[in-house]
Short mmCIF file of C-alpha atoms in Angstrom, two decimals:
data_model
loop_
_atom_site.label_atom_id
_atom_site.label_comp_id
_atom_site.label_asym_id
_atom_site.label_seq_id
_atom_site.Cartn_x
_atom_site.Cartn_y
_atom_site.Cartn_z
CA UNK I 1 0.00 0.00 0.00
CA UNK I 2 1.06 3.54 -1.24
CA UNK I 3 1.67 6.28 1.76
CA UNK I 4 1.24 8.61 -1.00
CA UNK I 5 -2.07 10.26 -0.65
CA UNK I 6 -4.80 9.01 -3.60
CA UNK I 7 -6.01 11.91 -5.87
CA UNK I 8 -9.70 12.28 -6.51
CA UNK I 9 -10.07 14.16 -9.96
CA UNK I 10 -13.28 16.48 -8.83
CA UNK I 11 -13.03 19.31 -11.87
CA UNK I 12 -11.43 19.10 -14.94
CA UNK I 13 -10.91 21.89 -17.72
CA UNK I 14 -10.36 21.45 -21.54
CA UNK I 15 -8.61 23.96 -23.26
CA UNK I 16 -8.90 23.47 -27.41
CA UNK I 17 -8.33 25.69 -29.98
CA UNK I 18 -11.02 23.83 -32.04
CA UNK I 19 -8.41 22.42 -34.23
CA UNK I 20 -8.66 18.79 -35.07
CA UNK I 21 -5.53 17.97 -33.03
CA UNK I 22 -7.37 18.32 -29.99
CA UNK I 23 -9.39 15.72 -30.79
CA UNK I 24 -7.32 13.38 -28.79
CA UNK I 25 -7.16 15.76 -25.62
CA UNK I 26 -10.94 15.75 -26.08
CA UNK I 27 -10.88 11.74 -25.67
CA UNK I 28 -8.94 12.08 -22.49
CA UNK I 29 -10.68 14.95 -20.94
CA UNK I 30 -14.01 12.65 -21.21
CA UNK I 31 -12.30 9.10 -20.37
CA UNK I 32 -10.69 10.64 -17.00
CA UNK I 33 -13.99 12.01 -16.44
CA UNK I 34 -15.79 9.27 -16.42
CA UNK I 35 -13.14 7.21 -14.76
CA UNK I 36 -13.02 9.72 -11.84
CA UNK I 37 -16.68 10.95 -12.18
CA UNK I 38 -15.20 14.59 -12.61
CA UNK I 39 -16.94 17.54 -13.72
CA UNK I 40 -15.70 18.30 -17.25
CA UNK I 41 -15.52 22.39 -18.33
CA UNK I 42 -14.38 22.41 -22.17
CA UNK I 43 -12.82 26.19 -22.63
CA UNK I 44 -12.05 28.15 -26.33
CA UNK I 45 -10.81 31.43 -26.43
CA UNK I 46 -11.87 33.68 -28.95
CA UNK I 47 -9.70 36.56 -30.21
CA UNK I 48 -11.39 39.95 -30.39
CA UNK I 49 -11.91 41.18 -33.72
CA UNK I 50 -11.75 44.83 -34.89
CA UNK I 51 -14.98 46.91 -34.43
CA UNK I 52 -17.14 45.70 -37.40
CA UNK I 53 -20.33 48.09 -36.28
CA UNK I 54 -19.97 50.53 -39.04
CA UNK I 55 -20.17 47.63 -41.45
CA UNK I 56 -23.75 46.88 -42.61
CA UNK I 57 -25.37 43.48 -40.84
CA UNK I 58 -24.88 41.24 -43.75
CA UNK I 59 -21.30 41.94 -44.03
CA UNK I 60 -20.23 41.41 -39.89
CA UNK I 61 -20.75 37.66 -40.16
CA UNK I 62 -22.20 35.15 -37.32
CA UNK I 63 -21.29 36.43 -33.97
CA UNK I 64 -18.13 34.30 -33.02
CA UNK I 65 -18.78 33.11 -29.43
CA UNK I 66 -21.66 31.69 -30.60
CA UNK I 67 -20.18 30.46 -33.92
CA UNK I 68 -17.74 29.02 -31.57
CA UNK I 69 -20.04 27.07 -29.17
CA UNK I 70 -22.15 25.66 -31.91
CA UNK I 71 -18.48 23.72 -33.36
CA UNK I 72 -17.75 22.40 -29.97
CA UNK I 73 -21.54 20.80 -29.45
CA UNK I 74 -21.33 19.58 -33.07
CA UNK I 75 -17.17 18.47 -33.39
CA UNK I 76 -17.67 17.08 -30.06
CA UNK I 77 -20.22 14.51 -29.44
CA UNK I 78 -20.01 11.86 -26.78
CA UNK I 79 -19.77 13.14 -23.49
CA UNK I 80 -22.88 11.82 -22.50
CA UNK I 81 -22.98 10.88 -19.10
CA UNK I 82 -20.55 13.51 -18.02
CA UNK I 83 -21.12 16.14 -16.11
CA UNK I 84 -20.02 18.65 -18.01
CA UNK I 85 -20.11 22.79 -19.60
CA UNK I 86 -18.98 24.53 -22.40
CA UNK I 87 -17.67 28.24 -21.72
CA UNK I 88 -16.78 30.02 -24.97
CA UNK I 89 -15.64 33.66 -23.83
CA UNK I 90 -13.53 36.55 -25.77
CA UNK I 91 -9.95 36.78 -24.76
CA UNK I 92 -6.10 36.06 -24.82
CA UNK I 93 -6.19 32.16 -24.26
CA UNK I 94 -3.94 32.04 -21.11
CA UNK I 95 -6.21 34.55 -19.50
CA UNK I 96 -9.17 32.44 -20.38
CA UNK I 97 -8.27 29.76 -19.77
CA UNK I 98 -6.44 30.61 -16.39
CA UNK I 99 -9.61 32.29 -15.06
CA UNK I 100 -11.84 29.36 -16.09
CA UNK I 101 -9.65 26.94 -14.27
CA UNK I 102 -9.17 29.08 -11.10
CA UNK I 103 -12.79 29.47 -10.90
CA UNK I 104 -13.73 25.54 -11.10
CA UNK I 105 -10.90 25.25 -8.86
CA UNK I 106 -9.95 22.45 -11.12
CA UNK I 107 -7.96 19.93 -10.57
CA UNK I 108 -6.29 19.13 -13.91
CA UNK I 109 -5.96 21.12 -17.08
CA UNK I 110 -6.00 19.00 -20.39
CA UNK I 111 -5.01 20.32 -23.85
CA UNK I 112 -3.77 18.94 -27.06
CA UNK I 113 -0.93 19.81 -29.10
CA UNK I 114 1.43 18.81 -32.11
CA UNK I 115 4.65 17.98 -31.00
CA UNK I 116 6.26 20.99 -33.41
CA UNK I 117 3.89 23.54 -31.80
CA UNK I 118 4.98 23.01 -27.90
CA UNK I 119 7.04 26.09 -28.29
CA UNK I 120 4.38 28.70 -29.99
CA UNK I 121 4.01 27.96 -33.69
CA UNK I 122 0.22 29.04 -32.83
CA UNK I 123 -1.72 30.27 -30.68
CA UNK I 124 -2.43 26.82 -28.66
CA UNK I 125 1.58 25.97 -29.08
CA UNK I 126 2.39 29.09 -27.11
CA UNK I 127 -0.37 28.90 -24.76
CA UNK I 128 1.56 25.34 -23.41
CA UNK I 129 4.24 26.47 -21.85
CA UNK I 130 3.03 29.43 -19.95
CA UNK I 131 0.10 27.14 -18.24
CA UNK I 132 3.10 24.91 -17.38
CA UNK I 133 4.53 27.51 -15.48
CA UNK I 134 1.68 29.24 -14.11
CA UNK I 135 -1.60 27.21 -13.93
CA UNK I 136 -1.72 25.99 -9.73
CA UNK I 137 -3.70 22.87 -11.30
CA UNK I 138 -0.80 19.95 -12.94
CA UNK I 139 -1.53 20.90 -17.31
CA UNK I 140 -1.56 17.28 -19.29
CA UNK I 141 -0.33 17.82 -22.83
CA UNK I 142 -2.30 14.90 -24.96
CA UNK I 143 -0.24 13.75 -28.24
CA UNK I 144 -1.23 9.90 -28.52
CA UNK I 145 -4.44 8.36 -28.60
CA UNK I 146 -4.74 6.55 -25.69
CA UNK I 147 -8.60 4.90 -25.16
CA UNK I 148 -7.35 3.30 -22.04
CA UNK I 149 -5.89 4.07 -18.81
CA UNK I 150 -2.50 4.97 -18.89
CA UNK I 151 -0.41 1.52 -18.88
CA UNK I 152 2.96 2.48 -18.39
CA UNK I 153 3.93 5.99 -16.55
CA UNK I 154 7.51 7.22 -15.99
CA UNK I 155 8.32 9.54 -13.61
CA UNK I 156 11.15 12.17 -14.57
CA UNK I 157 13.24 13.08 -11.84
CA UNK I 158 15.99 15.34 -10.89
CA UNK I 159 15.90 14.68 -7.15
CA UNK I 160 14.98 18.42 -6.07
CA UNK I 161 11.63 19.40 -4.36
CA UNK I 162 9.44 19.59 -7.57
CA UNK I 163 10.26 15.33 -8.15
CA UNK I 164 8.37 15.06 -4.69
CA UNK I 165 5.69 16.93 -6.53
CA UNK I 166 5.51 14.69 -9.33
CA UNK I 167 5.72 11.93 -7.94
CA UNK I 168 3.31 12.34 -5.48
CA UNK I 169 0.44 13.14 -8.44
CA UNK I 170 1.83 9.76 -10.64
CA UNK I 171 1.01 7.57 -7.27
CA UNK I 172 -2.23 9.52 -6.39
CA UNK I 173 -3.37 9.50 -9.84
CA UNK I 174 -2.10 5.99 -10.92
CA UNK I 175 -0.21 4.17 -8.36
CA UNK I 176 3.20 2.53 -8.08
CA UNK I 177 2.52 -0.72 -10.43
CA UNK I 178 2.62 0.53 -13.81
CA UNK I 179 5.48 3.67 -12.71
CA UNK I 180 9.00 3.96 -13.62
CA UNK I 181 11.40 6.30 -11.23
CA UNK I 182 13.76 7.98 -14.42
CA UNK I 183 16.89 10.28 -13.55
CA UNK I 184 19.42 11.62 -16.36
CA UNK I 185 22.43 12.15 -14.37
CA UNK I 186 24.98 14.41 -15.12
CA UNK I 187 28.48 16.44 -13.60
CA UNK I 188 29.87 19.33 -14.69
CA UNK I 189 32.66 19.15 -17.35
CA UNK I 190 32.00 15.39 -18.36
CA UNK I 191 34.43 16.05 -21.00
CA UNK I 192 37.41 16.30 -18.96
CA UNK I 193 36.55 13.31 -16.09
CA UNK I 194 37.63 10.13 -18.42
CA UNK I 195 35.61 7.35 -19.76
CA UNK I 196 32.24 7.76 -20.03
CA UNK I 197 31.18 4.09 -19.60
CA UNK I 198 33.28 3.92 -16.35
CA UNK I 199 31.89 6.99 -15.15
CA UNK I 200 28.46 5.73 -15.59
CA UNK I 201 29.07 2.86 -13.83
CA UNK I 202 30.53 4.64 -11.07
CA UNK I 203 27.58 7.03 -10.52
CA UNK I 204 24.99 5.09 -11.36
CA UNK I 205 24.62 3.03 -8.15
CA UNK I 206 24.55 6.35 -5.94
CA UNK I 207 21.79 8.13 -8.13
CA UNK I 208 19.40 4.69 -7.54
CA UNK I 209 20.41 4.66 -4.05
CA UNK I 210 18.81 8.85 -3.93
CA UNK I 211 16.17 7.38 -5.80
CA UNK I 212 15.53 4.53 -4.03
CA UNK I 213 15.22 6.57 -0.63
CA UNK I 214 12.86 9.46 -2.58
CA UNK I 215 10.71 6.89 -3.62
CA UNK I 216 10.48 5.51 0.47
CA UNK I 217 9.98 8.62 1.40
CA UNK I 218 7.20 9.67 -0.80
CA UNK I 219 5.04 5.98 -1.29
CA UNK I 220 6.94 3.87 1.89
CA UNK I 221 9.66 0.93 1.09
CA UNK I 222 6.24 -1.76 0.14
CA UNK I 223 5.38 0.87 -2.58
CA UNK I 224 8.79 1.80 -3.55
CA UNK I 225 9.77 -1.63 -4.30
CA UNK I 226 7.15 -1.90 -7.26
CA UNK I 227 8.90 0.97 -8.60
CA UNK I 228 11.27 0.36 -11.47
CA UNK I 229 14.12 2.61 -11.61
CA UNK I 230 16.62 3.87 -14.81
CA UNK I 231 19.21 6.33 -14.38
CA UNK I 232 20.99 7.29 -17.25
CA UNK I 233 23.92 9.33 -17.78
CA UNK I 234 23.20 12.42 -20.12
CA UNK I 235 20.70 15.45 -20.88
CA UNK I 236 17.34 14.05 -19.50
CA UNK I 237 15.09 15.31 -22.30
CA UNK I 238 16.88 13.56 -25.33
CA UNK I 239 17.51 10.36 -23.71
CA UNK I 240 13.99 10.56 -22.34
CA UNK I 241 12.67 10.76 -25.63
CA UNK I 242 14.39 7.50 -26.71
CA UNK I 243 13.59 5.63 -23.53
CA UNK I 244 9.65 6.82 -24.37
CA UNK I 245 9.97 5.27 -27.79
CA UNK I 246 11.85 2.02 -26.54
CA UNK I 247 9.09 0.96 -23.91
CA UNK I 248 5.93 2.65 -25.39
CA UNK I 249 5.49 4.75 -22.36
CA UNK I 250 2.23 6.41 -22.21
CA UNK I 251 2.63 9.25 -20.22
CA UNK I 252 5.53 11.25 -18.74
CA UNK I 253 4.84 13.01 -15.46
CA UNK I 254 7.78 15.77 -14.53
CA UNK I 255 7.55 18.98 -12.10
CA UNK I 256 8.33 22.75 -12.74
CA UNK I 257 9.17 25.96 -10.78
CA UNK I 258 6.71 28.83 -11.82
CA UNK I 259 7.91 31.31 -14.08
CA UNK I 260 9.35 34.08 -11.14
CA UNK I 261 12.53 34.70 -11.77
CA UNK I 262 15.72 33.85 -13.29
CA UNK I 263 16.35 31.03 -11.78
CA UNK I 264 13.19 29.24 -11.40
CA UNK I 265 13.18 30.13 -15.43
CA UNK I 266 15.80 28.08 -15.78
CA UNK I 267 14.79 25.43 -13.44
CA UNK I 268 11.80 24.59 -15.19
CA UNK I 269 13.51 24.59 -18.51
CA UNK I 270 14.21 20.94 -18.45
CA UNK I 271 10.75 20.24 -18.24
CA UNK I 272 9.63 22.35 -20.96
CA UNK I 273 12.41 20.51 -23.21
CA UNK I 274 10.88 17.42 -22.32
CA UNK I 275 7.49 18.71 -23.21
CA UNK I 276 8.46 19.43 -26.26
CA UNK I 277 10.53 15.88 -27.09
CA UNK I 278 9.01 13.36 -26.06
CA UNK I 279 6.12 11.54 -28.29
CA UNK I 280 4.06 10.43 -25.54
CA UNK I 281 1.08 12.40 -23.35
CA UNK I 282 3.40 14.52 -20.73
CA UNK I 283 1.85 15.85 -17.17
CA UNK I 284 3.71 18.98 -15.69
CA UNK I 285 2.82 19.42 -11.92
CA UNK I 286 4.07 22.93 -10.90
CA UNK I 287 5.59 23.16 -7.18
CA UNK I 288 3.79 25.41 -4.81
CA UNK I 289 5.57 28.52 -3.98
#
């Protein structure tokens, strides 16, 4: 038994740009509703238009809230069963979409996106990121279609404060059967400290022994020995990405600092790069200040 605590999903929000990408985020949003019995609030954001009031009726087109709304019941179908709303308001995404969130006090934010588009190709791709950093709700990114429950979850870890955070949501969410424990361990100036296969092998041991005791300390040594646990030597997004690939992994669950400051900036970089490598569904749980 996991001393991690379990995680009731109560409220969830969909964010879609009502492109046909999100499809698959749609599919998610609905199958963890109906596997938690959540509340389901699907969010678009529409962007303002220039005043159109001086042009005759004919020529200002449908009104495009409602334009919008009517897509999302018709694109949409088969949520039945689901508690569920549609809120189409005008407004920079993030904002929306922040404030709709807040409001539910949700407790996960789902969206969809093209692996090219993490970092702002459009308006959805650029929205990613800055939920990341500042949505107090974890943000799953959907790229696969998944009609199950995740089957195999890997935890990225660096061993800081924001691996306790998620870690903690993989085991509430999922628990420790189907989890993997995965650190990319690194030291300054690898270049100049000799072989690289004997320096693996002499690290490696002490990074699963950290591991090893976050993993106790978070689910308690009966949980933590279900646990798998790969530590690699190397920049954690790239050989993330291959290790994803090699075992099919589902879903990646990693932790950020918010966006305040320099540092935490940087902090959180890492799992923004994996974001935007990996092929699988990736959960970002941002620490609490």
């Amino acid at each position: 038994m996991s001393d991690a605590r379990r995680i009731n999903l109560r409220h969830i929000t969909l964010a879609t740009d009502l492109a046909a990408r999100t499809d698959r985020a749609f599919d998610r949003a609905v199958s963890f509703a109906r596997r938690w019995n959540a509340r389901l609030l699907i969010v678009h954001a529409v962007q303002e238009r220039a005043s159109m009031s001086d042009q005759p009726s004919w020529r200002r087109g449908a009104d495009a809230v409602e334009v919008a709304r009517r897509k999302l019941l018709f694109d949409y179908p088969g949520w039945e069963g689901v508690e569920s709303a549609v809120e189409v308001r005008i407004g920079k995404p993030l904002d929306v979409v922040l404030e709709a969130a807040s409001r539910e006090n949700t407790d996960l934010i789902i969206t969809g996106i093209a692996r090219e588009d993490v970092y702002g190709r459009d308006d959805l791709g650029a929205l990613v990121p800055e939920l990341a950093r500042r949505a107090t709700a974890p943000v799953l990114v959907v790229k696969k279609r998944l009609l199950t429950a995740p089957r195999r979850v890997v935890v990225a870890t660096d061993l800081t404060d924001t691996s306790h955070t998620a870690l903690e949501l993989a085991l509430g969410l999922f628990g420790p059967g189907r989890l993997t424990l995965f650190n990319a361990f690194d030291i300054p100036y690898r270049g100049l400290a000799g072989d690289r296969a004997d320096l693996e092998r002499t690290m490696r041991p002490g990074v699963i022994e950290e591991c090893r005791a976050l993993l106790t300390e978070v689910a308690g040594p009966a949980a933590a020995a279900e646990v798998e646990i790969i530590a690699e030597l190397g920049a954690p997004a790239p050989i993330l990405a291959k290790f994803v690939v090699d075992r099919d992994i589902d879903l990646v669950v990693t932790g950020t600092y918010g966006h305040q400051g320099v540092m935490n900036a940087l902090l959180g970089s890492t799992a923004m790069e994996i974001m935007s490598q990996v092929s699988c569904d990736v959960m970002v749980a941002r620490r609490k200040p």
